[in-house]
Coordinates of C-alpha atoms and ligand atoms in Angstrom, one line a residue:
M1 CA 31.3 1.6 25.0
C2 CA 30.8 0.3 21.5
G3 CA 33.7 -0.8 19.3
I4 CA 34.2 0.7 15.9
V5 CA 36.6 -0.1 13.1
G6 CA 36.9 1.3 9.5
Y7 CA 39.3 0.3 6.8
V8 CA 40.4 1.5 3.4
G9 CA 43.4 -0.3 1.7
H10 CA 44.5 -3.3 -0.3
R11 CA 43.4 -6.2 1.9
P12 CA 39.9 -7.8 1.9
A13 CA 38.1 -5.3 4.2
L14 CA 35.8 -8.0 5.7
D15 CA 38.8 -9.9 7.2
V16 CA 40.4 -6.7 8.5
V17 CA 37.1 -5.5 10.0
I18 CA 36.1 -8.8 11.6
G19 CA 39.7 -9.2 13.0
G20 CA 39.4 -5.7 14.5
L21 CA 36.0 -6.4 16.0
R22 CA 37.3 -9.6 17.6
R23 CA 39.9 -7.5 19.5
M24 CA 37.3 -4.8 20.4
E25 CA 34.5 -7.1 21.4
Y26 CA 35.4 -6.3 25.1
R27 CA 33.9 -2.9 24.5
G28 CA 30.4 -4.3 24.0
Y29 CA 28.9 -7.6 22.8
D30 CA 25.2 -7.1 22.4
S31 CA 25.3 -7.2 18.6
A32 CA 27.8 -6.8 15.8
G33 CA 27.6 -5.7 12.2
V34 CA 29.7 -4.9 9.1
A35 CA 29.4 -2.8 5.9
V36 CA 31.7 -3.4 2.9
L37 CA 31.9 -1.3 -0.2
D38 CA 32.4 -3.4 -3.3
G39 CA 33.9 -0.7 -5.5
A40 CA 31.1 -1.1 -8.0
G41 CA 28.7 1.1 -6.2
A42 CA 27.2 -1.5 -3.8
L43 CA 27.2 -1.1 0.0
N44 CA 26.7 -4.5 1.6
V45 CA 25.6 -4.7 5.2
E46 CA 25.1 -7.6 7.5
R47 CA 24.3 -7.3 11.3
K48 CA 23.2 -9.7 14.0
A49 CA 22.2 -9.5 17.6
G50 CA 24.5 -11.3 20.1
R51 CA 28.2 -12.0 20.0
L52 CA 30.4 -11.5 17.0
A53 CA 30.3 -15.2 16.5
N54 CA 26.6 -14.9 15.5
L55 CA 27.5 -12.4 12.9
E56 CA 30.2 -14.6 11.5
T57 CA 27.8 -17.5 11.3
Q58 CA 25.3 -15.3 9.5
L59 CA 28.0 -14.2 7.0
D60 CA 28.7 -17.8 6.3
T61 CA 25.0 -18.5 5.7
V62 CA 24.5 -15.5 3.4
G63 CA 27.8 -16.1 1.7
R64 CA 30.8 -13.8 2.0
G65 CA 31.0 -13.2 -1.8
A66 CA 29.2 -9.9 -1.6
F67 CA 31.7 -8.6 0.9
A68 CA 34.8 -8.8 -1.3
G69 CA 35.7 -5.1 -1.3
T70 CA 38.7 -3.4 0.2
A71 CA 36.9 -0.7 2.1
G72 CA 34.5 -1.3 5.0
M73 CA 33.6 -0.8 8.6
G74 CA 32.2 -2.7 11.5
H75 CA 30.7 -2.3 15.0
T76 CA 30.3 -4.2 18.2
R77 CA 27.5 -2.8 20.3
W78 CA 26.7 -2.1 24.0
A79 CA 23.0 -1.2 23.8
T80 CA 21.9 2.2 25.0
H81 CA 18.8 3.2 22.9
G82 CA 16.8 0.1 21.8
A83 CA 17.0 -3.5 22.7
P84 CA 19.9 -5.7 21.5
V85 CA 18.1 -7.1 18.5
D86 CA 19.0 -7.3 14.8
R87 CA 17.2 -4.1 13.7
N88 CA 19.0 -2.0 16.3
S89 CA 22.4 -3.4 15.4
H90 CA 24.8 -1.2 13.5
P91 CA 25.6 -0.2 10.8
H92 CA 22.4 1.9 10.3
R93 CA 21.5 3.1 6.8
D94 CA 19.5 5.9 5.3
A95 CA 16.3 5.3 3.4
S96 CA 18.2 5.0 0.1
Q97 CA 20.6 2.4 1.7
R98 CA 23.5 4.4 0.1
V99 CA 24.8 5.8 3.4
A100 CA 25.8 3.7 6.4
V101 CA 26.9 4.8 9.8
V102 CA 28.3 3.2 12.9
H103 CA 28.2 5.1 16.2
N104 CA 29.6 5.0 19.7
G105 CA 28.2 7.2 22.4
I106 CA 24.8 8.9 22.9
I107 CA 23.2 11.5 20.6
E108 CA 21.4 13.5 23.3
N109 CA 19.2 15.5 21.0
F110 CA 18.2 12.5 19.1
A111 CA 14.5 12.8 20.0
A112 CA 14.3 16.2 18.4
L113 CA 16.3 15.1 15.3
R114 CA 14.1 12.0 15.0
A115 CA 10.9 14.1 15.2
E116 CA 12.3 16.4 12.5
L117 CA 13.1 13.5 10.2
E118 CA 9.7 11.9 10.8
A119 CA 8.0 15.2 10.0
D120 CA 9.9 15.0 6.7
N121 CA 8.4 11.5 6.1
V122 CA 11.6 9.6 6.9
E123 CA 10.7 6.2 8.2
M124 CA 12.9 5.0 11.0
A125 CA 14.0 1.4 10.9
S126 CA 15.3 1.1 14.4
D127 CA 14.8 2.4 17.9
T128 CA 18.4 3.9 18.1
D129 CA 19.7 7.4 18.3
S130 CA 22.4 6.4 15.8
E131 CA 20.1 5.9 12.9
T132 CA 19.2 9.6 12.9
A133 CA 22.8 10.4 11.9
A134 CA 22.5 8.2 8.8
H135 CA 19.4 10.0 7.6
L136 CA 20.8 13.4 8.3
I137 CA 24.1 12.7 6.5
S138 CA 22.2 11.4 3.6
R139 CA 20.1 14.6 3.4
A140 CA 23.2 16.8 3.7
Y141 CA 24.9 14.8 0.9
T142 CA 22.0 15.0 -1.5
E143 CA 20.9 18.6 -1.0
G144 CA 21.9 22.1 0.0
D145 CA 25.4 23.6 0.4
T146 CA 27.1 20.3 1.2
K147 CA 25.6 18.4 -1.7
G148 CA 28.1 15.8 -3.1
D149 CA 30.7 16.7 -0.5
F150 CA 31.1 13.7 1.7
P151 CA 33.3 15.2 4.5
A152 CA 31.4 18.4 4.6
S153 CA 28.1 16.5 4.9
V154 CA 29.4 14.6 7.9
A155 CA 30.8 17.7 9.5
A156 CA 27.6 19.6 9.0
V157 CA 25.6 16.9 10.8
C158 CA 28.3 16.6 13.6
R159 CA 27.7 20.3 14.3
R160 CA 24.1 19.6 15.0
L161 CA 24.6 16.6 17.2
E162 CA 24.7 17.0 21.0
G163 CA 26.2 14.5 23.3
A164 CA 29.2 12.1 22.9
F165 CA 29.9 10.3 19.6
T166 CA 32.3 8.6 17.4
L167 CA 30.8 8.2 13.9
V168 CA 32.3 6.3 11.0
V169 CA 30.5 6.8 7.7
T170 CA 30.5 5.2 4.3
I171 CA 28.7 6.3 1.2
A172 CA 28.2 3.9 -1.7
D173 CA 29.1 6.7 -4.3
Q174 CA 32.6 7.0 -2.7
P175 CA 33.9 3.5 -2.3
D176 CA 37.5 4.5 -1.6
T177 CA 36.8 6.9 1.2
I178 CA 35.7 6.6 4.8
V179 CA 34.9 9.6 7.0
A180 CA 35.0 9.4 10.8
A181 CA 34.4 12.0 13.5
R182 CA 34.6 12.3 17.2
R183 CA 33.3 14.3 20.2
S184 CA 34.1 12.9 23.7
S185 CA 34.3 9.4 22.5
P186 CA 37.6 7.8 21.4
L187 CA 38.8 7.6 17.8
V188 CA 42.3 6.7 16.5
V189 CA 43.7 6.5 13.0
G190 CA 46.0 3.6 12.0
V191 CA 48.6 4.6 9.4
G192 CA 49.8 1.8 7.2
E193 CA 51.5 1.4 3.8
G194 CA 48.7 2.0 1.2
E195 CA 46.0 1.4 3.9
H196 CA 44.4 3.4 6.7
F197 CA 42.2 2.4 9.6
V198 CA 40.0 4.2 12.0
A199 CA 39.0 2.5 15.3
S200 CA 37.9 3.1 18.9
D201 CA 41.1 1.4 20.1
V202 CA 44.5 0.7 18.5
A203 CA 43.9 -3.0 19.4
A204 CA 41.7 -3.1 16.3
F205 CA 44.6 -2.5 13.9
I206 CA 47.7 -3.4 15.9
E207 CA 48.1 -6.5 13.8
H208 CA 48.7 -4.3 10.7
T209 CA 50.4 -1.2 12.0
R210 CA 51.7 0.4 15.2
E211 CA 51.7 3.9 13.7
A212 CA 48.7 5.8 15.0
V213 CA 47.2 9.2 15.2
E214 CA 44.9 10.3 18.0
L215 CA 42.1 12.6 17.0
G216 CA 41.2 15.5 19.2
Q217 CA 37.9 16.8 20.4
D218 CA 35.5 17.8 17.6
Q219 CA 37.8 16.5 14.8
L220 CA 36.9 14.7 11.6
V221 CA 39.2 12.5 9.5
V222 CA 39.0 11.4 6.0
I223 CA 40.8 8.2 5.2
T224 CA 41.7 6.7 1.8
R225 CA 44.3 4.2 0.7
G226 CA 46.8 6.9 0.1
G227 CA 46.5 9.0 3.2
Y228 CA 44.4 10.7 5.9
E229 CA 43.3 14.3 6.5
V230 CA 42.2 15.8 9.7
T231 CA 39.9 18.8 10.0
D232 CA 37.6 20.4 12.6
F233 CA 33.8 20.3 12.1
H234 CA 34.0 23.5 10.0
G235 CA 36.4 21.9 7.5
D236 CA 39.5 23.8 8.7
A237 CA 42.7 21.8 8.9
A238 CA 43.4 20.6 12.4
Q239 CA 46.3 19.0 14.3
A240 CA 46.0 15.5 15.5
K241 CA 48.7 13.7 17.6
P242 CA 50.8 11.0 16.0
F243 CA 52.1 8.2 18.2
T244 CA 53.6 4.8 18.0
V245 CA 51.9 2.0 20.0
D246 CA 54.3 0.6 22.4
W247 CA 52.9 -2.9 22.7
D248 CA 52.5 -5.5 20.1
L249 CA 49.9 -8.0 18.9
S250 CA 50.8 -10.7 21.5
A251 CA 49.7 -8.3 24.2
A252 CA 46.2 -8.1 22.7
E253 CA 45.9 -11.9 22.3
K254 CA 45.3 -14.6 24.9
G255 CA 48.7 -16.3 24.5
G256 CA 47.4 -19.8 25.4
H257 CA 45.2 -18.7 28.2
E258 CA 41.5 -19.7 28.3
Y259 CA 40.5 -16.2 29.0
F260 CA 42.1 -12.7 28.7
M261 CA 41.3 -12.2 32.4
L262 CA 43.4 -15.2 33.4
K263 CA 46.3 -14.0 31.3
E264 CA 45.9 -10.5 32.8
I265 CA 46.0 -11.9 36.3
D266 CA 49.3 -13.6 35.4
E267 CA 50.7 -10.4 33.9
Q268 CA 50.3 -8.5 37.1
P269 CA 54.0 -8.6 38.2
E270 CA 55.0 -7.2 34.8
A271 CA 52.3 -4.6 34.8
L272 CA 53.5 -3.4 38.2
A273 CA 57.1 -3.3 37.2
N274 CA 56.3 -1.4 34.0
T275 CA 54.2 1.1 35.9
L276 CA 57.0 1.9 38.3
R277 CA 59.8 1.9 35.7
G278 CA 61.3 5.3 35.0
H279 CA 59.4 7.0 37.7
F280 CA 62.2 7.4 40.2
D281 CA 65.1 9.2 38.7
G282 CA 67.8 11.4 40.2
G283 CA 66.4 10.7 43.7
R284 CA 63.0 12.1 42.7
I285 CA 59.6 10.7 41.8
I286 CA 58.8 11.7 38.2
L287 CA 55.3 11.9 36.7
D288 CA 54.7 11.5 32.9
E289 CA 53.3 14.9 32.2
Q290 CA 53.3 17.7 34.7
R291 CA 51.7 21.0 34.0
I292 CA 51.3 21.7 37.7
S293 CA 54.3 23.5 39.4
D294 CA 55.9 22.3 42.6
Q295 CA 54.7 25.5 44.2
D296 CA 51.1 24.6 43.3
L297 CA 51.6 21.1 44.7
R298 CA 52.9 22.7 47.9
D299 CA 49.8 24.9 48.0
V300 CA 47.4 21.9 47.8
D301 CA 45.3 21.7 51.0
K302 CA 42.9 18.9 50.0
V303 CA 42.9 15.9 47.7
F304 CA 39.9 14.3 46.1
V305 CA 40.3 11.0 44.3
V306 CA 37.5 10.5 41.7
A307 CA 36.9 7.3 40.0
C308 CA 34.4 4.4 39.3
G309 CA 34.3 0.7 40.1
S310 CA 37.7 -0.9 40.7
A311 CA 39.5 2.4 40.0
Y312 CA 37.5 3.9 42.9
H313 CA 38.7 1.1 45.1
S314 CA 42.2 1.9 44.1
G315 CA 41.5 5.4 45.3
L316 CA 40.3 4.1 48.7
V317 CA 43.6 2.4 49.1
A318 CA 45.5 5.5 48.1
K319 CA 43.7 7.6 50.8
Y320 CA 45.5 5.7 53.5
A321 CA 48.9 6.3 51.9
I322 CA 48.4 9.9 50.9
E323 CA 47.0 11.0 54.2
H324 CA 49.8 9.2 56.0
W325 CA 52.7 10.4 53.8
C326 CA 51.5 14.0 53.0
R327 CA 49.4 14.9 56.1
L328 CA 46.7 16.1 53.7
P329 CA 43.0 15.3 53.9
V330 CA 41.9 12.9 51.1
E331 CA 38.3 12.3 50.1
V332 CA 37.6 9.5 47.7
E333 CA 34.5 10.1 45.6
L334 CA 32.5 8.0 43.2
A335 CA 32.9 10.0 40.0
S336 CA 29.2 9.6 39.2
E337 CA 28.2 11.5 42.4
F338 CA 31.0 14.1 42.5
R339 CA 29.6 16.9 40.4
Y340 CA 26.1 16.5 41.6
R341 CA 26.8 17.2 45.2
D342 CA 28.5 20.6 44.9
P343 CA 31.9 19.6 46.3
V344 CA 34.1 22.4 47.8
L345 CA 36.8 22.9 45.3
D346 CA 39.3 25.7 44.6
R347 CA 42.8 26.3 43.3
A348 CA 44.3 24.6 46.3
T349 CA 42.4 21.3 45.6
L350 CA 44.1 18.5 43.8
V351 CA 41.7 16.1 42.1
V352 CA 43.2 12.8 41.2
A353 CA 41.1 11.1 38.4
V354 CA 41.8 7.4 38.1
S355 CA 40.7 5.5 35.0
Q356 CA 42.0 2.5 33.2
S357 CA 40.3 3.5 29.9
G358 CA 40.6 7.2 30.3
E359 CA 37.2 7.5 28.7
T360 CA 34.8 6.7 31.5
A361 CA 32.0 9.4 31.2
D362 CA 31.4 9.8 34.9
T363 CA 35.1 10.4 35.6
L364 CA 35.5 12.7 32.6
E365 CA 32.6 14.8 33.7
A366 CA 34.1 14.9 37.3
V367 CA 37.4 16.2 35.8
R368 CA 35.6 18.8 33.8
H369 CA 33.6 20.0 36.9
A370 CA 36.8 20.1 38.9
R371 CA 38.6 22.2 36.3
E372 CA 35.6 24.6 36.0
Q373 CA 36.0 25.2 39.8
K374 CA 39.7 25.9 39.2
A375 CA 41.0 22.8 40.9
R376 CA 44.1 21.1 39.5
V377 CA 43.5 17.7 38.0
L378 CA 46.0 14.8 37.9
A379 CA 45.0 11.8 35.8
V380 CA 46.1 8.2 36.5
C381 CA 45.3 6.4 33.3
N382 CA 46.3 3.2 31.4
T383 CA 45.4 4.5 27.9
N384 CA 47.8 6.8 26.2
G385 CA 46.2 10.1 25.1
A386 CA 42.7 9.2 26.2
Q387 CA 40.3 12.0 26.9
I388 CA 40.8 12.2 30.7
P389 CA 44.5 12.6 30.5
R390 CA 44.1 15.1 27.7
E391 CA 41.9 17.3 29.9
S392 CA 44.1 17.0 33.0
D393 CA 46.9 19.2 34.3
A394 CA 49.2 16.3 35.0
V395 CA 49.3 12.7 34.0
L396 CA 50.8 9.5 35.4
Y397 CA 50.3 6.6 33.0
T398 CA 49.9 3.1 34.4
H399 CA 51.8 0.8 32.0
A400 CA 49.6 -2.3 32.5
G401 CA 49.3 -2.9 28.8
P402 CA 45.9 -3.5 27.1
E403 CA 43.3 -5.0 29.5
I404 CA 40.7 -6.8 27.5
G405 CA 38.9 -8.8 30.2
V406 CA 36.0 -6.6 31.3
A407 CA 36.9 -7.2 35.0
S408 CA 39.8 -5.1 36.0
T409 CA 42.8 -7.0 37.3
K410 CA 46.2 -5.9 36.2
A411 CA 45.0 -2.3 35.7
F412 CA 43.7 -2.2 39.3
L413 CA 47.0 -3.3 40.7
A414 CA 48.8 -0.8 38.5
Q415 CA 46.4 1.9 39.6
I416 CA 47.3 1.2 43.3
A417 CA 51.0 1.5 42.5
A418 CA 50.5 4.7 40.4
N419 CA 48.4 6.2 43.2
Y420 CA 51.3 5.6 45.6
L421 CA 53.6 7.3 43.2
V422 CA 51.3 10.3 43.2
G423 CA 51.4 10.3 47.0
L424 CA 55.1 10.1 47.0
A425 CA 55.4 12.9 44.5
L426 CA 53.2 15.1 46.7
A427 CA 55.2 14.2 49.8
Q428 CA 58.4 15.1 48.0
A429 CA 57.1 18.4 46.7
R430 CA 55.6 19.3 50.1
G431 CA 58.6 18.1 52.1
T432 CA 56.6 15.8 54.3
K433 CA 59.0 13.1 53.5
Y434 CA 62.8 13.3 53.3
P435 CA 64.4 12.2 50.0
D436 CA 65.8 9.0 51.6
E437 CA 62.3 8.1 52.9
V438 CA 60.8 8.6 49.4
A439 CA 63.6 6.4 48.0
R440 CA 62.9 3.7 50.6
E441 CA 59.2 3.7 49.9
F442 CA 59.9 3.4 46.2
A443 CA 62.3 0.5 46.8
E444 CA 59.6 -1.3 48.7
L445 CA 57.2 -0.7 45.8
E446 CA 59.9 -2.1 43.5
A447 CA 59.9 -5.4 45.5
M448 CA 56.2 -5.9 44.9
P449 CA 56.3 -7.5 41.4
A450 CA 58.2 -10.4 43.0
A451 CA 55.8 -10.6 45.9
V452 CA 52.8 -10.8 43.5
Q453 CA 54.6 -13.5 41.5
K454 CA 54.9 -15.5 44.6
V455 CA 51.2 -15.2 45.3
L456 CA 50.5 -16.4 41.7
S457 CA 52.6 -19.5 42.2
T458 CA 50.2 -20.6 45.0
V459 CA 46.8 -19.9 43.7
D460 CA 45.8 -23.6 42.8
Q461 CA 44.5 -23.8 46.3
V462 CA 42.3 -20.8 45.6
R463 CA 41.0 -22.3 42.4
D464 CA 40.1 -25.5 44.2
L465 CA 38.3 -23.5 46.9
G466 CA 36.4 -21.6 44.1
R467 CA 35.1 -24.8 42.7
R468 CA 34.0 -26.0 46.1
I469 CA 32.0 -22.8 47.0
A470 CA 30.7 -22.1 43.5
D471 CA 27.1 -23.1 44.4
S472 CA 26.9 -20.7 47.4
K473 CA 24.1 -18.1 47.3
A474 CA 26.2 -15.3 48.6
V475 CA 29.7 -14.4 49.8
L476 CA 30.7 -11.7 52.3
F477 CA 34.1 -10.0 52.4
L478 CA 35.6 -8.3 55.4
G479 CA 38.7 -6.2 55.9
R480 CA 40.1 -3.3 57.9
H481 CA 42.4 -0.4 57.0
V482 CA 43.7 -1.0 53.4
G483 CA 42.0 -4.4 53.7
F484 CA 38.6 -2.8 53.5
P485 CA 38.9 -1.6 49.9
V486 CA 40.3 -5.0 49.1
A487 CA 37.2 -6.5 50.5
L488 CA 35.1 -4.2 48.3
E489 CA 37.1 -5.2 45.3
G490 CA 36.7 -8.9 46.1
A491 CA 33.0 -8.5 46.3
L492 CA 32.8 -6.4 43.0
K493 CA 34.8 -9.1 41.2
L494 CA 32.4 -11.8 42.4
K495 CA 29.3 -9.8 41.5
E496 CA 30.4 -8.9 38.0
L497 CA 31.9 -12.3 37.0
A498 CA 29.8 -14.9 38.9
Y499 CA 26.6 -12.9 39.2
M500 CA 26.5 -13.8 42.9
H501 CA 25.4 -11.6 45.8
A502 CA 28.6 -10.4 47.3
E503 CA 29.2 -7.6 49.8
G504 CA 32.3 -6.0 51.2
F505 CA 32.3 -4.5 54.7
A506 CA 34.7 -2.8 57.0
A507 CA 35.0 -5.5 59.6
G508 CA 34.5 -3.0 62.4
E509 CA 31.0 -2.4 61.0
L510 CA 30.0 -6.1 61.4
K511 CA 28.3 -5.7 64.7
H512 CA 26.4 -2.6 63.5
G513 CA 24.3 -4.7 61.1
P514 CA 25.9 -7.1 58.7
I515 CA 26.4 -9.8 61.3
A516 CA 22.7 -10.4 60.9
L517 CA 23.5 -11.9 57.5
I518 CA 25.7 -14.6 58.9
E519 CA 24.1 -18.1 58.6
E520 CA 25.3 -21.7 58.6
G521 CA 27.7 -22.3 55.8
L522 CA 27.9 -18.8 54.4
P523 CA 31.4 -18.2 53.0
V524 CA 33.0 -15.1 54.6
V525 CA 36.3 -14.0 53.2
V526 CA 38.4 -12.0 55.7
V527 CA 41.5 -10.0 54.7
M528 CA 43.8 -10.0 57.7
P529 CA 46.2 -7.2 58.4
S530 CA 49.7 -8.1 59.3
P531 CA 50.1 -9.3 62.9
K532 CA 53.2 -7.2 63.3
G533 CA 52.5 -4.2 61.2
R534 CA 48.9 -3.7 62.5
A535 CA 48.8 -5.7 65.7
V536 CA 45.8 -4.0 67.3
L537 CA 43.6 -4.3 64.2
H538 CA 44.8 -7.9 63.7
S539 CA 43.6 -8.9 67.2
K540 CA 40.2 -7.1 66.6
L541 CA 39.8 -9.0 63.3
V542 CA 40.6 -12.3 65.0
S543 CA 37.7 -11.6 67.4
N544 CA 35.5 -10.8 64.4
I545 CA 36.4 -14.1 62.7
S546 CA 35.7 -16.1 65.9
E547 CA 32.3 -14.3 66.2
I548 CA 31.2 -15.2 62.7
Q549 CA 32.6 -18.7 63.0
A550 CA 30.6 -19.2 66.1
R551 CA 27.5 -18.3 64.1
G552 CA 28.2 -21.0 61.5
A553 CA 30.0 -19.0 58.8
R554 CA 32.6 -20.8 56.7
T555 CA 35.6 -18.6 57.2
I556 CA 38.1 -18.1 54.4
V557 CA 41.0 -16.1 55.7
I558 CA 43.7 -14.4 53.7
A559 CA 46.6 -13.9 56.1
E560 CA 50.3 -13.2 56.1
E561 CA 52.6 -16.3 56.0
G562 CA 53.4 -17.5 59.5
D563 CA 50.3 -15.8 61.0
E564 CA 49.5 -18.7 63.4
T565 CA 47.1 -16.8 65.7
V566 CA 44.5 -16.8 63.0
R567 CA 44.8 -20.5 61.9
P568 CA 42.4 -22.0 64.5
F569 CA 39.6 -19.6 63.2
A570 CA 40.2 -20.3 59.5
D571 CA 38.2 -23.0 57.8
E572 CA 40.3 -22.2 54.8
L573 CA 43.6 -20.3 55.1
I574 CA 45.1 -18.6 52.1
E575 CA 48.6 -17.3 52.8
I576 CA 50.2 -14.3 51.2
P577 CA 53.7 -12.9 51.6
A578 CA 54.5 -10.5 54.4
V579 CA 54.8 -7.0 52.8
P580 CA 54.6 -3.5 54.3
T581 CA 51.1 -2.7 55.5
L582 CA 50.2 -0.1 52.9
L583 CA 51.3 -2.4 50.1
Q584 CA 49.4 -5.4 51.2
P585 CA 46.5 -4.8 48.8
L586 CA 48.9 -5.6 45.9
V587 CA 49.2 -9.1 47.2
S588 CA 45.8 -9.7 49.0
T589 CA 43.7 -8.7 46.0
V590 CA 45.2 -11.4 43.8
P591 CA 43.6 -14.5 45.4
L592 CA 40.2 -12.7 45.3
Q593 CA 40.6 -12.2 41.6
V594 CA 41.4 -15.8 41.1
L595 CA 38.6 -16.9 43.4
A596 CA 36.0 -14.9 41.4
A597 CA 37.2 -16.1 38.1
E598 CA 37.2 -19.7 39.2
I599 CA 33.7 -19.5 40.6
A600 CA 32.5 -17.9 37.4
R601 CA 34.1 -20.6 35.3
T602 CA 32.6 -23.3 37.4
R603 CA 29.2 -21.7 37.0
G604 CA 29.7 -21.8 33.3
Y605 CA 30.0 -18.0 32.7
D606 CA 32.2 -16.2 30.2
V607 CA 34.8 -14.6 32.4
D608 CA 35.9 -12.0 29.8
K609 CA 32.4 -10.8 28.9
P610 CA 30.1 -10.7 31.9
R611 CA 26.5 -10.1 31.1
N612 CA 25.3 -6.5 30.8
L613 CA 28.7 -5.1 31.2
A614 CA 31.3 -3.4 28.8
K615 CA 34.8 -2.5 29.4
S616 CA 34.6 1.3 28.9
V617 CA 31.5 3.0 30.2
T618 CA 31.4 6.0 28.0
V619 CA 27.8 7.0 28.9
E620 CA 26.6 8.4 32.2
Ligands
M6R701 O1 38.2 2.6 32.7 P1 37.9 2.9 34.1 O2 39.0 2.6 35.1 O3 37.5 4.3 34.3 O4 36.7 2.0 34.6 C1 36.1 2.1 35.8 C2 35.1 1.0 36.1 O5 34.1 1.0 35.1 C3 35.8 -0.4 36.1 O6 36.8 -0.4 37.0 C4 34.8 -1.5 36.4 O7 34.3 -1.3 37.7 C5 35.4 -2.8 36.2 N1 34.5 -3.7 35.4 C6 35.7 -3.5 37.4 O8 36.2 -4.8 37.2

């Protein structure tokens, strides 16, 4: 969850590192720190609790003169071990202050390592697991077989570490070299002219180069001005995967918007179009990587979708489509629960793992569990080459572009679209849909970017509503069929952005308990199904709305244009375009995103960086 960047080259390292941290702050914002090697043997470190801005102010106070070197590294933290205070901020140093380390992940055996160091009279300066790595690397570098060998010292320590980690290490004696290593946490190398970068995410260096190399599991890289070298943790040469980043700097910047999230909401039509592009060719749905044969797809007798948060909600939407199109049972599981409840999996099970980042620890572990049980795994992911797609048998990339706002918006819509493609690919392989039916479904999907654009052109009304209900204590969300996951997503957005109590319910459950929550003035958002496409459910929901209105709730109804039956029951009516039933979440979610963002803004919260959260949850 933390963001890491390292640089060796010809530019002032501090500027490169701070620029990189700015673009990675979405990964964690509890504290930030930098280390710069000045070339004359000094390793200068500054770190500060809170946002990156605090660190920058601190640097201005102490003076940036000491940070004039062209090699350095930085870190933005999401706290795991130890409170978010200055002394727990990275970089951490060894006792001699000659070795500095930044770390992402969790060193699971840190208690034993710490005890070993303390028994050796090493005094710990922080409460973190990460600091142990600095002391161990220092010891490896100053004694024993690896003495004086920087990469070998890091590799030797990596072999002892358990858990997930990305480490970037500097040693004052070697001012032109940075060593980085990874296990189950992301690390990419940026390849420039006379300069090299290491980072958790390409966003950190996209301003300088789009040529990147993705490190594999248990690999280590040494970067210098002139090149980079990848090995495994035993020092043997290893293959890493070069790639060119297919988006540019503007995609990682706000482009005139107040927040990334607002920009990302606006980018949804494009994100959807990009996700669909190229996936229907020669009359067939095409995935990006497919190492599962059509015969295996035909043999599938059960589908699990595993995911977390918004990605999980996209899976709940997919269930309706996949069951309908493929006549296959689909279970949607919270990835964090999946492997702990002994799910019934075998070769005929297809597990669809949905993750924007591709590095969510719970989802990754669910994938690993599924593969151990011989199930086939198909990843739906927004991040090229991330760990989850790497460990899967097939991959469908969403092409939503970088999503920086912590709250998922465009990635969520892209996941819904991609999940539908997975459903169509299965239906096509299994023959539960004729080719012309698959083509028709795809054409309907292709019409969705324009429908989402239409919703976006009408959201001023939603913003106004958001300002008017911003002081409510709670908001409830109701939906049925595919509107139910939309209600869950609307509630999640409001919780994470506005820190308000919000719950999503299947409207049919109302009378089984939640109606007791209804009180005078409580805003209740209802996602209406189409009066034509789902007439029976529509009339049941109209009854539900009238029941809650009779009990004093303030009804906010999201309904298809021209749905006049619902108008008398809506204190606020938000109209969305009429689209095929299964595709409605792509339009009905958008007002809920805008509503949550506007309520959060009105309450004075940072929409991009909600408290206690981080974009990628790389720890369980
Ligand atoms: O990167 P992933 O899609 O695996 O992330 C899953 C969730 O952590 C994520 O969707 C989270 O719930 C978002 N903050 C929701 O807005």
